Short mmCIF file of C-alpha atoms in Angstrom, two decimals:
data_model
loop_
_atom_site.label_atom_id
_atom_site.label_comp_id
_atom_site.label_asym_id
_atom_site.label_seq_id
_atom_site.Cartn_x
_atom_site.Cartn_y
_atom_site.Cartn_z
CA UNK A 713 23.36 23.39 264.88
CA UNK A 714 25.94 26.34 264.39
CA UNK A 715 26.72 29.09 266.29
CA UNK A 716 28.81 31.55 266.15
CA UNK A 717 30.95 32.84 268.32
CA UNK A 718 30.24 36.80 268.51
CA UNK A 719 33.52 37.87 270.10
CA UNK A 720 35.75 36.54 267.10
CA UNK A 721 33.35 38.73 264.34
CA UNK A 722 33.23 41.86 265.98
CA UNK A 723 36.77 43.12 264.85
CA UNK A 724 36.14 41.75 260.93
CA UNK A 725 36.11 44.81 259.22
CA UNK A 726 33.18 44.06 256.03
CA UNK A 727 34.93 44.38 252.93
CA UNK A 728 31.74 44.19 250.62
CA UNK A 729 30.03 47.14 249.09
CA UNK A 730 26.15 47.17 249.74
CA UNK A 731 24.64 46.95 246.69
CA UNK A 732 20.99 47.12 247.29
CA UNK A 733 20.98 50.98 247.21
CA UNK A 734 22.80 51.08 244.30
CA UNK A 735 20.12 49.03 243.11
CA UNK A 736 17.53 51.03 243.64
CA UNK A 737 19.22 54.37 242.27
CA UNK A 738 19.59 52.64 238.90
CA UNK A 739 15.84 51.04 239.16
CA UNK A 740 14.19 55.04 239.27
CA UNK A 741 16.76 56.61 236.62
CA UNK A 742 15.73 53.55 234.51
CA UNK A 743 11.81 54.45 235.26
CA UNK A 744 12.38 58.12 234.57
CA UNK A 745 14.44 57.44 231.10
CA UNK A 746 11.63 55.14 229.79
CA UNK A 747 9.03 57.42 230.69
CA UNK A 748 10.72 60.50 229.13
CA UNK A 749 11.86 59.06 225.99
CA UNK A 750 8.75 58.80 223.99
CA UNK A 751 8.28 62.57 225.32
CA UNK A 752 10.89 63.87 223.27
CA UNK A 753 10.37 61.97 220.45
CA UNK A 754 6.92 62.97 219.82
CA UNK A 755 7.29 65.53 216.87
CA UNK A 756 5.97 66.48 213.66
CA UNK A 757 8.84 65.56 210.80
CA UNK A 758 8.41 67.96 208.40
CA UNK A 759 10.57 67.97 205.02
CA UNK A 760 10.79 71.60 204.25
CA UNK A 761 11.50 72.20 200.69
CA UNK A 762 14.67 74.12 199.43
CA UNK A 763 14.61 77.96 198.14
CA UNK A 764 17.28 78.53 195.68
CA UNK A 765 17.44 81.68 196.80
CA UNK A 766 16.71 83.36 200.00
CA UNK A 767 16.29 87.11 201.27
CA UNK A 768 19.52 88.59 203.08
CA UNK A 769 18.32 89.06 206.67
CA UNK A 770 18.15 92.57 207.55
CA UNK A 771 20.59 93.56 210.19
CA UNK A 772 18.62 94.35 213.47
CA UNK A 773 18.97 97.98 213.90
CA UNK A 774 22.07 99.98 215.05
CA UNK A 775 21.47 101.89 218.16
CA UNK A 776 21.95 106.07 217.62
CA UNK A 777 25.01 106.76 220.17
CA UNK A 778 24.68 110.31 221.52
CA UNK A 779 28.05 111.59 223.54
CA UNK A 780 28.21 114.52 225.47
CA UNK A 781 31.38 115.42 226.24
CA UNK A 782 32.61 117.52 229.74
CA UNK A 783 31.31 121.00 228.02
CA UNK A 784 27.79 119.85 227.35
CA UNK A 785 28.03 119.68 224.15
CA UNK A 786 26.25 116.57 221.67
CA UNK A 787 27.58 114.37 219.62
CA UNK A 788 26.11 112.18 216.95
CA UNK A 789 28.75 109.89 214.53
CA UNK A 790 31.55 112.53 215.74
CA UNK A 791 29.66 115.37 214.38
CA UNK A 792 29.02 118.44 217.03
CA UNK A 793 24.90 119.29 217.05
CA UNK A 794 23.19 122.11 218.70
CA UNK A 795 19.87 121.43 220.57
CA UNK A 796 17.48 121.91 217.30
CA UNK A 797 20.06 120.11 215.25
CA UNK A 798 19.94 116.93 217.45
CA UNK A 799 16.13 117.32 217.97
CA UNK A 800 15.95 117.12 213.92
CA UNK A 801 18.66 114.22 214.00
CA UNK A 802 16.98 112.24 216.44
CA UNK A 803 12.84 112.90 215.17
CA UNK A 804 14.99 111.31 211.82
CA UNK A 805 16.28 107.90 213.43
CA UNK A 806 12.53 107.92 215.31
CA UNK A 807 10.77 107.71 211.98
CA UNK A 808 12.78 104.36 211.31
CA UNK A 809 10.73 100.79 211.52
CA UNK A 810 11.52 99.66 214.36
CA UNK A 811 12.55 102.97 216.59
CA UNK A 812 16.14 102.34 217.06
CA UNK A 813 17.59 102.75 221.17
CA UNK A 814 19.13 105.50 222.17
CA UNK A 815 22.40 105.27 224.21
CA UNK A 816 23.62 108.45 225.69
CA UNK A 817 27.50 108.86 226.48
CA UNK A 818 27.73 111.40 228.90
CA UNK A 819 30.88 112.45 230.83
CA UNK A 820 31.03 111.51 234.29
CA UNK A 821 31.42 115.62 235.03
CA UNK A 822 28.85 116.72 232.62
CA UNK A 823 26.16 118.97 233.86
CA UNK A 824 23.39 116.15 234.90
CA UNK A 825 20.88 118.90 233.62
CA UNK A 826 22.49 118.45 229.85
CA UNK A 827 21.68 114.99 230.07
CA UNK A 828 17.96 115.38 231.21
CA UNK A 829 17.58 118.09 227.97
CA UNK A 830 19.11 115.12 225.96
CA UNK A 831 16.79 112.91 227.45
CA UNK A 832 13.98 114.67 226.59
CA UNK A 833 14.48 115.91 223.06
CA UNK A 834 14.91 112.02 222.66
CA UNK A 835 11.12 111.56 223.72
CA UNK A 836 9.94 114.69 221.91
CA UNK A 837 11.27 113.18 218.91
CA UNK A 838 9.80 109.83 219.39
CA UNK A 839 12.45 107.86 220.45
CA UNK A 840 11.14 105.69 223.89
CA UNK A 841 13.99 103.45 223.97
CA UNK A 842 16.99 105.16 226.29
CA UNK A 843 19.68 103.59 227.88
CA UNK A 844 23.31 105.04 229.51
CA UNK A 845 26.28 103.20 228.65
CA UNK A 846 29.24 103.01 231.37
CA UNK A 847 32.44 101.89 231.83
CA UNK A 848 32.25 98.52 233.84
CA UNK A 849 36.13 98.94 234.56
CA UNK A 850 35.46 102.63 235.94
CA UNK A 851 38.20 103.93 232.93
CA UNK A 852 37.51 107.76 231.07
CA UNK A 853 35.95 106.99 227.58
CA UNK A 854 36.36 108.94 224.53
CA UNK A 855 33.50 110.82 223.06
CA UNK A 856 32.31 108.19 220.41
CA UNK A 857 33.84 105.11 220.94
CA UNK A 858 35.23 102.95 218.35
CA UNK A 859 33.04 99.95 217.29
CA UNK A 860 35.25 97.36 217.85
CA UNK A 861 35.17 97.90 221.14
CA UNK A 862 32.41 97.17 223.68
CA UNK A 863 31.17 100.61 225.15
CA UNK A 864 29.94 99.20 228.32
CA UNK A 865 26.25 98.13 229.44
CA UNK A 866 23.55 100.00 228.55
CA UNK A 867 20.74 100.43 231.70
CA UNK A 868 17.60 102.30 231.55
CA UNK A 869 14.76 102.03 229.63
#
């Protein structure tokens, strides 16, 4: 018979990793990879024939930017409009399939009350889509913004 003595094994420090969770780990990612693999690989193969040539995509639709600068006045493509001349403008780009957005640049002064009349020549026109576009670094725009660069986000609807 063998014993051991208890006092001389306490102090051993155990120097082995256990590897019967480690086991186990790689036993359910082994269950869940054999059960998901014949998932994915369930689809129709389809050999879709070649067009020689193909329709140019249309380019989705360019928003209508409307500025108003600090005196109230509107701006479409740099060009100054009166009130009928950007309900005329506007009942145009709302006659377009699909209805382009509308993002209005206002001044941070601007009479809030130009904006509203703005707002609603856009939905007398026809034009549902309406968003604001600000400066997410708080900076002064211009009154039409170049296109290479971003205007800001649009919110609103």
């Amino acid at each position: 018979m063998a014993f051991s003595n208890l006092e001389d094994s306490a102090g051993d420090v155990m120097s082995e990793i256990n590897m019967v969770p480690l086991i186990d780990i790689m036993l359910v990612l082994l269950i869940i990879f054999i059960i998901t693999v014949p998932a994915i690989n369930e689809t129709i193969k389809v050999n879709l024939p070649e067009a020689a040539s193909q329709e140019k995509e249309e380019e989705p639709d360019k928003p209508v930017n409307l500025s108003i600068d600090l005196q109230g006045v509107f701006y479409i493509d740099k060009t100054a409009l009166t009130d009928d001349q950007l309900k005329a403008r506007l009942a145009e780009e709302a006659k377009k399939e699909p209805a382009p957005a509308l993002y209005i640049n206002g001044d941070k002064d601007v009479n809030y009350g130009r904006i509203i009349n703005a707002m609603d020549l856009a939905r007398q026109a026809g034009l549902s889509k309406i968003g604001f576009v600000t400066d997410p670094n708080g900076e002064a725009g211009t009154v039409n913004p170049s296109e290479d660069k971003p205007a800001g986000a649009a919110a609103g609807g």
